[in-house]
XYZ file of C-alpha atoms in Angstrom:
363
model
C 5.165 -19.999 7.537
C 4.009 -19.848 3.907
C 0.938 -21.643 2.627
C 0.299 -23.312 -0.739
C -1.887 -21.254 -3.076
C -2.941 -22.346 -6.558
C -4.182 -19.651 -8.932
C -6.342 -21.008 -11.749
C -6.962 -19.054 -14.980
C -7.034 -19.489 -18.746
C -3.526 -18.450 -19.864
C -0.924 -15.738 -19.394
C -1.769 -13.851 -22.569
C -1.625 -10.083 -22.121
C -4.885 -9.008 -20.492
C -6.281 -7.349 -17.395
C -6.925 -10.533 -15.402
C -3.522 -11.937 -16.339
C -1.783 -8.756 -15.142
C -3.684 -9.022 -11.865
C -2.544 -12.650 -11.538
C 1.055 -11.657 -12.268
C 1.029 -8.878 -9.671
C -0.714 -11.059 -7.094
C 1.860 -13.833 -7.610
C 4.625 -11.293 -7.042
C 3.080 -10.065 -3.801
C 2.306 -13.518 -2.418
C 5.770 -14.871 -3.243
C 7.306 -11.917 -1.392
C 5.226 -12.952 1.622
C 6.727 -16.453 1.533
C 3.862 -18.454 0.054
C 4.206 -21.434 -2.303
C 2.458 -20.327 -5.509
C 1.426 -22.437 -8.484
C -0.304 -20.943 -11.511
C -2.654 -23.513 -13.043
C -3.458 -22.709 -16.667
C -5.980 -24.114 -19.115
C -3.200 -23.709 -21.661
C 0.288 -22.599 -20.591
C 0.867 -19.901 -23.159
C 1.149 -16.120 -23.248
C 3.695 -13.325 -23.156
C 3.333 -12.832 -19.414
C 4.570 -16.352 -18.610
C 8.165 -15.130 -18.727
C 7.372 -12.329 -16.274
C 6.198 -14.613 -13.473
C 8.592 -14.726 -10.489
C 10.984 -17.652 -10.775
C 9.603 -19.053 -7.507
C 6.188 -19.597 -9.159
C 5.505 -23.032 -10.658
C 3.368 -23.246 -13.808
C 0.960 -26.158 -14.244
C -0.261 -26.737 -17.793
C -3.608 -28.534 -17.996
C -3.044 -28.742 -21.753
C -6.584 -28.060 -22.889
C -8.046 -25.765 -25.547
C -11.272 -24.983 -23.703
C -12.064 -24.128 -20.109
C -14.908 -26.671 -20.003
C -12.614 -29.628 -20.723
C -10.375 -28.924 -17.714
C -12.788 -30.356 -15.130
C -11.045 -33.720 -14.852
C -7.456 -32.496 -15.340
C -8.092 -29.946 -12.607
C -9.623 -32.587 -10.360
C -6.534 -34.773 -10.805
C -4.308 -31.813 -10.015
C -6.244 -31.024 -6.829
C -6.093 -34.641 -5.658
C -2.341 -34.654 -6.196
C -1.494 -31.210 -4.792
C -4.318 -30.491 -2.326
C -3.288 -26.824 -1.966
C -4.365 -24.787 1.033
C -6.205 -22.434 -1.356
C -7.513 -22.726 -4.903
C -8.137 -19.215 -6.263
C -10.139 -19.027 -9.501
C -10.273 -15.971 -11.766
C -13.320 -15.129 -13.953
C -16.765 -16.637 -14.441
C -16.220 -19.793 -16.557
C -13.059 -20.613 -14.616
C -15.017 -20.170 -11.374
C -17.683 -22.645 -12.503
C -15.182 -25.318 -13.556
C -13.140 -24.792 -10.390
C -16.245 -25.326 -8.290
C -17.185 -28.551 -10.097
C -13.633 -29.957 -10.028
C -13.257 -29.009 -6.377
C -16.512 -30.771 -5.544
C -15.525 -33.908 -7.459
C -12.075 -34.081 -5.895
C -13.347 -33.840 -2.304
C -10.115 -32.135 -1.193
C -10.185 -29.767 1.766
C -8.608 -26.851 -0.125
C -10.385 -23.545 0.440
C -12.056 -22.512 -2.810
C -12.044 -18.768 -3.483
C -13.760 -17.438 -6.606
C -13.329 -13.982 -8.139
C -15.192 -11.683 -10.500
C -13.291 -8.958 -12.329
C -16.225 -7.525 -14.280
C -19.861 -6.899 -13.492
C -21.512 -10.227 -14.387
C -24.562 -8.579 -15.967
C -22.326 -6.636 -18.368
C -20.936 -9.915 -19.703
C -24.244 -11.293 -21.006
C -24.180 -10.776 -24.794
C -25.426 -14.156 -26.053
C -27.401 -17.263 -25.138
C -24.134 -18.913 -24.145
C -23.354 -16.042 -21.769
C -26.808 -16.385 -20.239
C -26.292 -20.144 -19.752
C -22.899 -19.498 -18.136
C -24.484 -17.009 -15.750
C -27.192 -19.511 -14.787
C -24.493 -22.094 -14.058
C -22.654 -19.523 -11.970
C -25.799 -18.899 -9.948
C -26.096 -22.632 -9.267
C -22.442 -23.280 -8.417
C -21.024 -20.190 -6.703
C -22.686 -20.968 -3.387
C -20.537 -24.125 -3.153
C -17.369 -22.028 -2.813
C -15.900 -20.941 0.508
C -15.694 -17.294 -0.481
C -15.614 -14.880 -3.439
C -13.709 -11.720 -4.288
C -15.140 -8.717 -6.147
C -12.661 -6.142 -7.447
C -14.892 -3.087 -7.021
C -18.065 -2.036 -5.277
C -20.086 -2.272 -8.497
C -18.872 -5.827 -9.110
C -19.673 -6.654 -5.469
C -23.258 -5.385 -5.757
C -23.798 -7.102 -9.105
C -22.374 -10.400 -7.851
C -24.580 -10.204 -4.783
C -27.649 -9.775 -6.994
C -26.940 -12.555 -9.510
C -25.431 -15.213 -7.256
C -26.702 -17.081 -4.233
C -23.811 -15.826 -2.141
C -24.545 -13.925 1.041
C -22.851 -10.629 1.904
C -20.582 -12.409 4.372
C -19.295 -14.680 1.578
C -18.068 -11.851 -0.679
C -15.108 -9.564 -0.015
C -14.192 -6.497 -2.016
C -10.466 -6.377 -2.853
C -9.084 -3.938 -5.405
C -6.626 -5.015 -8.071
C -2.915 -4.747 -7.209
C -0.335 -2.856 -9.256
C 3.430 -3.273 -9.218
C 4.452 0.336 -8.645
C 8.199 -0.308 -8.789
C 7.845 -2.052 -12.150
C 5.635 0.729 -13.507
C 8.028 3.474 -12.413
C 10.980 1.637 -13.962
C 9.117 1.186 -17.253
C 7.875 4.790 -17.135
C 11.445 6.090 -17.009
C 12.390 4.492 -20.347
C 12.789 6.740 -23.379
C 10.104 7.122 -26.062
C 10.862 8.332 -29.563
C 7.395 9.717 -30.381
C 7.693 13.269 -31.712
C 4.741 14.671 -29.771
C 5.904 13.350 -26.419
C 9.368 14.871 -26.843
C 8.192 18.320 -27.917
C 7.266 20.906 -25.283
C 5.175 22.773 -27.859
C 2.504 20.098 -27.562
C 0.180 18.996 -24.795
C -0.771 15.341 -25.186
C -3.963 13.551 -24.189
C -3.550 9.774 -24.067
C -5.755 6.731 -23.686
C -5.272 3.001 -24.072
C -7.260 -0.187 -24.512
C -8.941 -2.446 -27.025
C -10.708 -0.499 -29.754
C -14.203 -1.765 -28.963
C -17.468 0.093 -28.200
C -17.095 -0.502 -24.447
C -14.079 1.815 -24.311
C -15.959 4.852 -25.619
C -13.111 6.107 -27.800
C -15.615 7.707 -30.201
C -16.734 9.957 -27.340
C -13.122 10.747 -26.482
C -12.254 11.760 -30.055
C -15.273 14.053 -30.318
C -14.546 15.584 -26.894
C -10.917 16.132 -27.873
C -12.014 17.891 -31.081
C -13.875 20.498 -29.003
C -10.883 21.514 -26.874
C -9.783 24.910 -28.158
C -6.041 24.284 -28.368
C -4.387 23.745 -31.747
C -1.260 22.424 -30.020
C -3.163 19.623 -28.275
C -2.589 16.084 -29.535
C -4.344 12.753 -28.892
C -2.749 9.298 -28.743
C -4.958 6.206 -28.443
C -2.865 3.096 -27.774
C -4.132 -0.396 -28.604
C -6.115 -1.736 -31.524
C -9.286 -3.635 -32.303
C -12.319 -3.957 -34.550
C -13.108 -0.240 -34.281
C -9.668 1.130 -35.186
C -10.558 2.083 -38.755
C -13.906 3.590 -37.816
C -12.219 5.658 -35.095
C -9.734 6.974 -37.654
C -12.679 7.873 -39.875
C -14.297 9.814 -37.031
C -11.083 11.813 -36.567
C -10.969 12.506 -40.325
C -14.605 13.627 -40.437
C -13.997 15.979 -37.508
C -11.030 17.517 -39.306
C -8.484 16.484 -36.684
C -6.781 13.480 -38.297
C -3.413 15.260 -38.173
C -3.764 15.702 -34.390
C -4.813 12.132 -33.539
C -2.654 9.021 -33.796
C -3.214 5.315 -33.179
C 0.199 3.734 -32.420
C -1.320 0.281 -31.886
C -0.162 -1.961 -29.056
C 3.125 -0.723 -27.633
C 5.481 -2.850 -25.572
C 5.809 -0.248 -22.824
C 2.682 1.930 -22.495
C 3.898 3.424 -19.202
C 6.715 5.281 -20.952
C 4.057 6.941 -23.138
C 1.616 7.649 -20.304
C 4.263 9.169 -18.025
C 5.133 11.727 -20.727
C 1.547 12.675 -21.573
C -0.319 15.535 -19.903
C -3.686 13.834 -19.370
C -4.832 10.211 -19.388
C -8.520 9.751 -20.239
C -10.644 6.697 -19.493
C -13.788 7.116 -21.615
C -15.342 3.694 -20.987
C -19.025 2.827 -20.884
C -18.260 0.261 -18.180
C -15.314 -1.421 -16.486
C -14.812 -4.055 -13.828
C -12.263 -1.930 -12.030
C -10.314 0.284 -14.436
C -6.777 -0.711 -13.449
C -5.282 1.480 -16.184
C -6.421 4.511 -14.177
C -4.344 3.393 -11.197
C -1.413 2.702 -13.511
C -1.697 6.221 -14.948
C -1.686 7.657 -11.418
C 1.439 5.611 -10.655
C 3.042 7.187 -13.739
C 2.322 10.621 -12.270
C -0.076 11.433 -15.126
C -3.208 13.479 -14.455
C -6.448 11.627 -15.233
C -10.011 12.258 -16.352
C -12.574 9.459 -16.351
C -16.173 8.666 -17.054
C -18.045 7.790 -13.913
C -18.843 4.410 -15.392
C -19.781 1.275 -13.504
C -17.566 0.379 -11.893
C -14.246 1.302 -10.338
C -13.349 4.861 -11.420
C -15.349 6.558 -8.666
C -13.566 4.411 -6.058
C -10.132 4.892 -7.607
C -10.503 8.665 -7.913
C -12.348 8.998 -4.578
C -15.399 10.685 -6.065
C -13.326 13.106 -8.149
C -10.682 14.027 -5.583
C -7.878 12.699 -7.821
C -9.366 13.602 -11.193
C -12.633 14.727 -12.804
C -15.438 12.201 -13.167
C -17.954 12.845 -15.949
C -21.116 11.041 -17.078
C -20.727 8.220 -19.604
C -21.070 9.473 -23.168
C -21.195 13.137 -22.137
C -19.043 14.820 -24.791
C -19.133 18.393 -23.457
C -18.489 17.332 -19.855
C -15.500 15.225 -20.942
C -14.148 18.195 -22.906
C -14.502 20.393 -19.807
C -12.771 17.780 -17.656
C -9.793 17.646 -20.011
C -9.591 21.450 -20.100
C -9.729 21.716 -16.293
C -6.858 19.276 -15.835
C -4.765 20.987 -18.519
C -5.374 24.390 -16.906
C -4.711 23.230 -13.340
C -2.925 19.866 -13.198
C -2.430 18.077 -9.865
C 1.088 17.348 -8.696
C 2.598 13.996 -9.589
C 3.262 13.418 -5.869
C -0.484 13.592 -5.151
C -1.263 11.126 -7.915
C 1.498 8.676 -7.013
C 0.428 8.798 -3.366
C -3.050 7.599 -4.344
C -1.572 4.843 -6.540
C 0.311 3.471 -3.526
C -3.048 2.525 -1.985
C -3.150 -0.238 -4.621
C 0.449 -1.425 -4.217
C 1.135 -5.149 -4.559
C 2.255 -5.610 -0.949
C -0.849 -3.932 0.484
C -3.332 -5.772 -1.739
C -1.536 -9.114 -1.230
C -2.098 -8.668 2.523
C -5.813 -8.156 1.868
C -5.842 -11.356 -0.190
C -4.119 -13.228 2.627
C -6.940 -12.147 4.898
C -9.544 -13.442 2.414
C -7.687 -16.694 1.766
C -7.064 -17.634 5.385
C -9.319 -15.631 7.705
C -12.758 -15.422 6.095
C -15.559 -17.837 6.837
């Protein structure tokens, strides 16, 4: 018999945590559970992608902090079997509202990035101190990678027995369907070119400057580079490509509606990040059957690629090593069957079962 699970997060704008929530909803609905998504503000492109069985609760606030009492009222009315909170500020407010409501719902928190990598200001430091004070009031917590687990253990007052490591789920069927759609880009439809691809916000964390320089050192005039996404660094990244004399071989298509159609037609996907919480885009690239190269950044890539078994891992910021990794994959690519087999370890149904275990069987 299904149980009632409420998933609390900011919105359904396009983002990593929101995609995790969407995939988790899909998996839990398929297992017969009653799912409600409780949002600080019910907005975002991914709202329309939620399964029709999922109810959306709009707390109607502009800030996470002001949802304490609306969330408390919701909990008193619904009293779900599980309240699952996603990300640090949401976790703190969920803990306070849960405490004030005095319901018997199990409270499960989750961290999707290493907490210490999120401290960039005095506000971030204050949030982390609040997390340290409140997290121990929860029934359990989820960390999405080993690095996040270790970091959470160090900064919170949670014991090892109160934290479970559960990787992020991906919807393989959806990815494969999207990957099969046509793309009109001239490089991806021309066998004369090999294409290196990456994707993400154009911010320092993603290490795209390292990727561009590494790409420039690959001795192949028919190699091309696509970097999907956009951000504050887009113009400076274009300038780097110009200064390296490769601006005609590098393109920045911006955000594309269906990145999987691009990735599935590329020859190599590169994750050049300085750090990640998990690196879900690597798993998505594997599901597309695209070979991958990644920095061995904290945290996630080493777990996803099993220490390099499914793609080269190189040190963060190491330009020559990243160049060599790209060249190795181009010279001797793995089969798409190998890559897709690894991606299935993160399939929605499998990960949803692991979440069921955390929600209902942990102490």
